[in-house]
Amino acid sequence: MSSSADVKASARRLFIGAGCNRVVNNVSWGACDLVSFGAQNAVAIFSPKTAQILTTLPGHKAAVNCTHWLPSNKFAFRAKNMERHYLVSGDADGAIMLWELSIIDQKWKHVLQVPQSHKKGVTCIAAIVISDRAAMFATTSSDGTAHVYEAVLPSSTGDECTVSHVESIPVGSKAMVTISLAQLPGSAGQIVLAMGGLDNKIHLYCGDRTGKFMHACELKGHIDWIRSLDFSLPVCTEGEQDGLLLVSSSQDRGIRIWKIALRDSAAGNRSASSIDEINLASYIEGPVLVAGSYSYQISLESLLIGHEDWVYSVEWQPPIWSSTERMSYYQPLSLLSASMDKTMMIWKPEKTTGIWMNVVTVGELSHCALGFYGGHWSPDGNSILAHGYGGSFHLWRNVGSDFDNWKPQRVPSGHFAAVTDIAWARSGEYILSVSHDQTTRVFAPWELEASHNGASWHEIARPQVHGHDINCVTIIKGKGNHRFVSGAEEKVSRVFEAPLSFLKTLNHATSEIFGFSEDCQTDVQILGANMSALGLSQKPIYVQAPHAREMPERTGTAGLDSLETIPDAVPVVLTEPPIEEQLAWHTLWPESHKLYGHGNELYSLCCDHEGKLVASSCKAQSATVAEIWLWQVGSWKAVGRLHSHSLTVTQMEFSHDSKMLLAVSRDRQFSVFSIIRTDTGDITHRLLARQEAHKRIIWACSWNPFSHEFATGSRDKTVKIWAVEGESSVKHISTLPQFSSSVTALSWVGLDWKQNSGLLAVGMENGLVELWALRIVRTEGTEVPKVSASLAARLDPLMCHISTVNRLAWRTSVKAEDLRTIQLASCGADQCVRVFEIDVE
């Protein structure tokens, strides 16, 4: 008989789902064709080609505001031979970090925390690559300063990248929120820096790699905050680099293009004959920029009006590789703008007149989108990416050959606030997650024809889009249609049932993987669901209703501006993973019941293994409110009110045979209730035991799947194992060695029924996850069993959450012999849903 000490486990990352922080300047598309973004305190990296998040980088202690690649998409033409790429990230506390990506093996490394960080949140990061060995980057912050740094890139494999602080530029009480850098053409090593912010002006500074940045001039014209600035690379006329273009966007909804042209020596001494040659340019000439011994004339090239709301970002199309001898690149005259009016536009000058025109407009027509925070080009200029108010990404690719044809593409998606609970479907086909972003989401593996790596995970539905933060969820087990109960920051639990459109979509996604289809589709008469005006209830759309999607007739304009004018959803069967617009509106599930009873906001839910009972608890500060309610599945009647605790019940779980209910609470106690089902179908209950188990709040509990032992985890950094003895007592049988942080999540999975062995997953407040091998040994003549425990695996921090793990859940295996490879799902305060594949040796 092998002991638990023989059990070792290894983990690999299967999936990460996360939303983008809702901050301007949060996203960057690198020359390596990877996209970086902030997801709470993590820097997340995703591949646009696979629509998968590859990793999250831990290190920041506050929310990540900005990320910027070195080299970014603008300098892709210089990055062809670079073996290592770098990423700069800044957070809400002012800390700036540098990360290194090895292109060959795709390994990440934290290089350093940048010296001379800001005292308040970083608002923007911009960079230029000067040569193969040198780059400069600048940062703005709400602390009233801008910092300029030089990065020395290593030439050989063993060297490290070093960063030195070049200069700190005070900007006064009106903070700068955007910055851009460029090398001035014609001058040796002169660098121009543009900043914009709350004073509606663009401030230009000149300096060099050693610093000495002097305020050169101001550009006036915008009448609201400057939101984005971007320098082009030097533009050539007649083969000579003689100018730069600077584009600016503002909350005044306008975009301005400024030309910075090198003045020749004769420019200052115009002959008298040239005075008569008055043209438009002479009226809109701006100030002269002096940099060293060179001077540059600044003029307003164009004013672009087209957006109907704040323009949050503008970006020049990245330069294209050129084979000419004089230049290694060609700067296209093409601009991308992104606005809160839910559109992105591409602007180009007309060939004959040179007037800048809007040539492409893409956007999200979904009424629930609230606009774009930023837009970015791919390095090749064939794709454009936006990130929006809902933490979502939107990607379009130009698939046309002779003409532009921009089509939406798949992107990663996820929650944009803390994920509070997760649950596996009855047969493990999908994961259901709920979050403080007020949504419930379904993630599932989808076998795609183009993928050679098997199934990739995607968000396939958003069953609930609510008006309150959602705290807990449980999936109803047993037979019948897919159902779940969710509890939010309200006193009502809500029951949802899968519509026909979801069942058929799920069949498309998982039939290849699981080899079965749902047999309950014939009974389902509901196609989908509509959102109510206030975003609380979701009304069914019936299959047989021919006019289900028709709006009621209105006379004149009466009611057009009322809350009732929300368009109806159009639920469809999806044959490929959906994009954001479909998810946000057309994949809702109808709400079938509301469960009233609790006196405060819902906090915890669980369902028994037969799918007959649901237990719920709410936030409580007194014994009367801290009661646990039992609900009968189907009739949804309250069949029990269990009294035991005096403060919030934080988690509950039914034993494997559904005969006992375990509850743990903020009052540091656990309770075990006996659930008795009479022959008449009535439910009775009895308190078996209540015991003070830990010195601090108990956050988590989990039953042994094979017998009546259970584990509890607490803020006191301990996990204790308990055994239910007979009908009246619970004995403490073991304590695992103290953990490095508060224990916030537990999940126990069985491995070998005969040996009563399994794995206990332990999640902590610091985001880390450990797997412990447990074996319960019962010897004759002793009442209390013994526990053989050993550490089976400590998951790599790069794989784990960045902040508190809120819930862990093992996937129930379809086949019993698959227990050597198990999937573990987790969710946390870092906005992430993660799936790990665990190989047990």
Coordinates of N, CA and C in Angstrom, one line a residue, residues 633-708:
V633 N -35.2 22.0 -4.8 CA -35.0 22.2 -6.3 C -36.3 21.8 -7.0
G634 N -36.8 22.6 -7.9 CA -38.0 22.2 -8.6 C -39.2 23.1 -8.1
S635 N -39.6 22.8 -6.9 CA -40.7 23.7 -6.3 C -40.2 25.0 -5.8
W636 N -38.9 25.0 -5.5 CA -38.2 26.2 -5.0 C -38.8 26.8 -3.7
K637 N -39.4 25.8 -2.9 CA -39.9 26.2 -1.6 C -38.8 26.2 -0.6
A638 N -38.9 27.1 0.4 CA -37.9 27.0 1.5 C -38.4 25.8 2.4
V639 N -37.4 24.9 2.6 CA -37.8 23.7 3.4 C -37.0 23.6 4.7
G640 N -36.2 24.6 5.0 CA -35.4 24.5 6.2 C -34.7 25.8 6.5
R641 N -34.6 26.2 7.8 CA -33.8 27.3 8.2 C -32.9 26.9 9.4
L642 N -31.6 26.8 9.1 CA -30.6 26.2 10.0 C -30.0 27.3 10.8
H643 N -30.1 27.2 12.1 CA -29.5 28.1 13.0 C -28.3 27.5 13.7
S644 N -27.1 28.3 13.6 CA -26.0 27.8 14.3 C -24.9 28.9 14.6
H645 N -24.8 29.8 13.5 CA -23.7 30.8 13.6 C -24.2 32.2 14.0
S646 N -23.3 33.0 14.4 CA -23.6 34.3 14.8 C -23.1 35.4 13.8
L647 N -22.2 35.0 12.9 CA -21.7 35.9 11.9 C -21.9 35.3 10.5
T648 N -21.5 36.0 9.5 CA -21.6 35.5 8.1 C -21.1 34.1 7.9
V649 N -21.9 33.2 7.3 CA -21.4 31.9 6.9 C -20.7 32.1 5.6
T650 N -19.4 31.8 5.6 CA -18.5 32.1 4.4 C -18.5 31.0 3.3
Q651 N -18.7 29.8 3.7 CA -18.8 28.7 2.7 C -19.6 27.5 3.3
M652 N -20.3 26.8 2.4 CA -21.0 25.6 2.7 C -20.7 24.5 1.7
E653 N -20.8 23.3 2.1 CA -20.7 22.2 1.2 C -21.4 20.9 1.7
F654 N -22.1 20.2 0.8 CA -22.7 19.0 1.2 C -21.7 17.8 1.1
S655 N -21.8 16.8 2.0 CA -20.9 15.7 1.9 C -21.3 14.8 0.6
H656 N -20.4 13.9 0.3 CA -20.5 13.1 -0.9 C -21.8 12.4 -1.0
D657 N -22.4 12.0 0.1 CA -23.7 11.2 0.1 C -24.8 12.2 0.3
S658 N -24.6 13.5 0.4 CA -25.6 14.5 0.6 C -26.4 14.4 1.9
K659 N -25.8 13.6 2.9 CA -26.5 13.4 4.2 C -26.1 14.4 5.2
M660 N -25.0 15.2 4.9 CA -24.5 16.2 5.9 C -24.2 17.5 5.1
L661 N -24.4 18.6 5.8 CA -24.1 19.9 5.3 C -23.1 20.5 6.3
L662 N -21.9 20.9 5.7 CA -20.9 21.6 6.5 C -20.9 23.1 6.2
A663 N -20.8 23.9 7.2 CA -20.8 25.3 7.1 C -19.7 25.9 7.9
V664 N -19.0 26.9 7.4 CA -17.9 27.6 8.2 C -18.3 29.1 8.2
S665 N -17.8 29.8 9.2 CA -18.2 31.2 9.4 C -17.1 32.1 9.8
R666 N -17.5 33.4 9.8 CA -16.6 34.4 10.3 C -16.5 34.3 11.8
D667 N -17.4 33.6 12.5 CA -17.3 33.5 13.9 C -16.3 32.5 14.4
R668 N -15.5 32.0 13.4 CA -14.4 31.0 13.7 C -14.9 29.6 14.0
Q669 N -16.1 29.4 13.8 CA -16.7 28.0 14.1 C -17.1 27.3 12.8
F670 N -17.2 26.0 12.9 CA -17.8 25.3 11.8 C -19.0 24.5 12.4
S671 N -20.0 24.2 11.5 CA -21.2 23.4 11.9 C -21.3 22.3 11.0
V672 N -21.7 21.1 11.5 CA -22.1 20.0 10.7 C -23.6 19.7 11.0
F673 N -24.4 19.7 9.9 CA -25.8 19.4 10.1 C -26.1 18.1 9.4
S674 N -27.0 17.3 10.0 CA -27.5 16.1 9.4 C -28.7 16.4 8.6
I675 N -28.8 16.1 7.3 CA -29.9 16.3 6.5 C -30.7 15.0 6.3
I676 N -31.9 15.0 6.8 CA -32.7 13.7 6.8 C -33.9 13.9 5.8
R677 N -34.0 13.0 4.9 CA -35.1 13.0 3.9 C -36.1 11.9 4.3
T678 N -37.3 12.2 4.7 CA -38.3 11.2 5.1 C -38.9 10.5 3.9
D679 N -39.6 9.5 4.1 CA -40.3 8.7 3.0 C -41.3 9.5 2.3
T680 N -41.8 10.5 2.9 CA -42.8 11.4 2.3 C -42.2 12.5 1.4
G681 N -40.9 12.5 1.5 CA -40.2 13.6 0.7 C -39.9 14.8 1.5
D682 N -40.3 14.9 2.7 CA -40.0 16.0 3.6 C -38.5 16.1 4.0
I683 N -38.0 17.3 4.3 CA -36.7 17.4 4.7 C -36.6 17.9 6.2
T684 N -35.9 17.1 7.0 CA -35.6 17.6 8.3 C -34.1 17.7 8.5
H685 N -33.7 18.4 9.6 CA -32.3 18.6 9.8 C -32.0 18.7 11.3
R686 N -30.8 18.3 11.6 CA -30.3 18.3 13.0 C -28.9 18.8 13.1
L687 N -28.6 19.6 14.0 CA -27.2 20.1 14.2 C -26.4 18.9 14.9
L688 N -25.4 18.4 14.1 CA -24.6 17.3 14.7 C -23.5 17.9 15.6
A689 N -22.8 18.9 15.1 CA -21.7 19.4 15.9 C -21.5 20.9 15.5
R690 N -21.0 21.6 16.5 CA -20.5 23.0 16.2 C -19.3 23.2 17.1
Q691 N -18.3 23.7 16.5 CA -17.0 23.8 17.2 C -16.2 25.0 16.8
E692 N -15.5 25.6 17.7 CA -14.6 26.7 17.4 C -13.3 26.0 16.9
A693 N -13.0 26.3 15.6 CA -11.9 25.5 15.0 C -10.6 26.2 14.8
H694 N -10.7 27.5 14.6 CA -9.5 28.3 14.3 C -9.5 29.6 15.1
K695 N -8.3 30.3 15.1 CA -8.2 31.5 15.9 C -8.6 32.7 15.1
R696 N -8.8 32.6 13.8 CA -9.3 33.7 13.0 C -10.4 33.2 12.1
I697 N -10.9 34.1 11.3 CA -12.1 33.8 10.4 C -11.8 32.5 9.6
I698 N -12.8 31.6 9.5 CA -12.6 30.4 8.6 C -13.2 30.8 7.2
W699 N -12.4 30.7 6.2 CA -12.8 31.2 4.9 C -13.3 30.0 4.0
A700 N -12.8 28.8 4.2 CA -13.0 27.7 3.3 C -13.2 26.4 4.0
C701 N -13.9 25.5 3.3 CA -14.1 24.1 3.7 C -14.3 23.2 2.6
S702 N -14.0 21.9 2.8 CA -14.2 20.9 1.7 C -14.2 19.5 2.3
W703 N -15.2 18.7 1.8 CA -15.3 17.3 2.2 C -14.4 16.4 1.5
N704 N -14.0 15.3 2.1 CA -13.4 14.2 1.5 C -14.4 13.5 0.6
P705 N -14.2 13.3 -0.7 CA -15.2 12.8 -1.6 C -15.5 11.3 -1.3
F706 N -14.7 10.6 -0.5 CA -14.9 9.2 -0.2 C -15.5 8.9 1.1
S707 N -15.4 9.8 2.1 CA -15.9 9.5 3.5 C -16.2 10.8 4.2
H708 N -16.5 10.7 5.5 CA -17.0 11.8 6.3 C -15.8 12.6 7.0

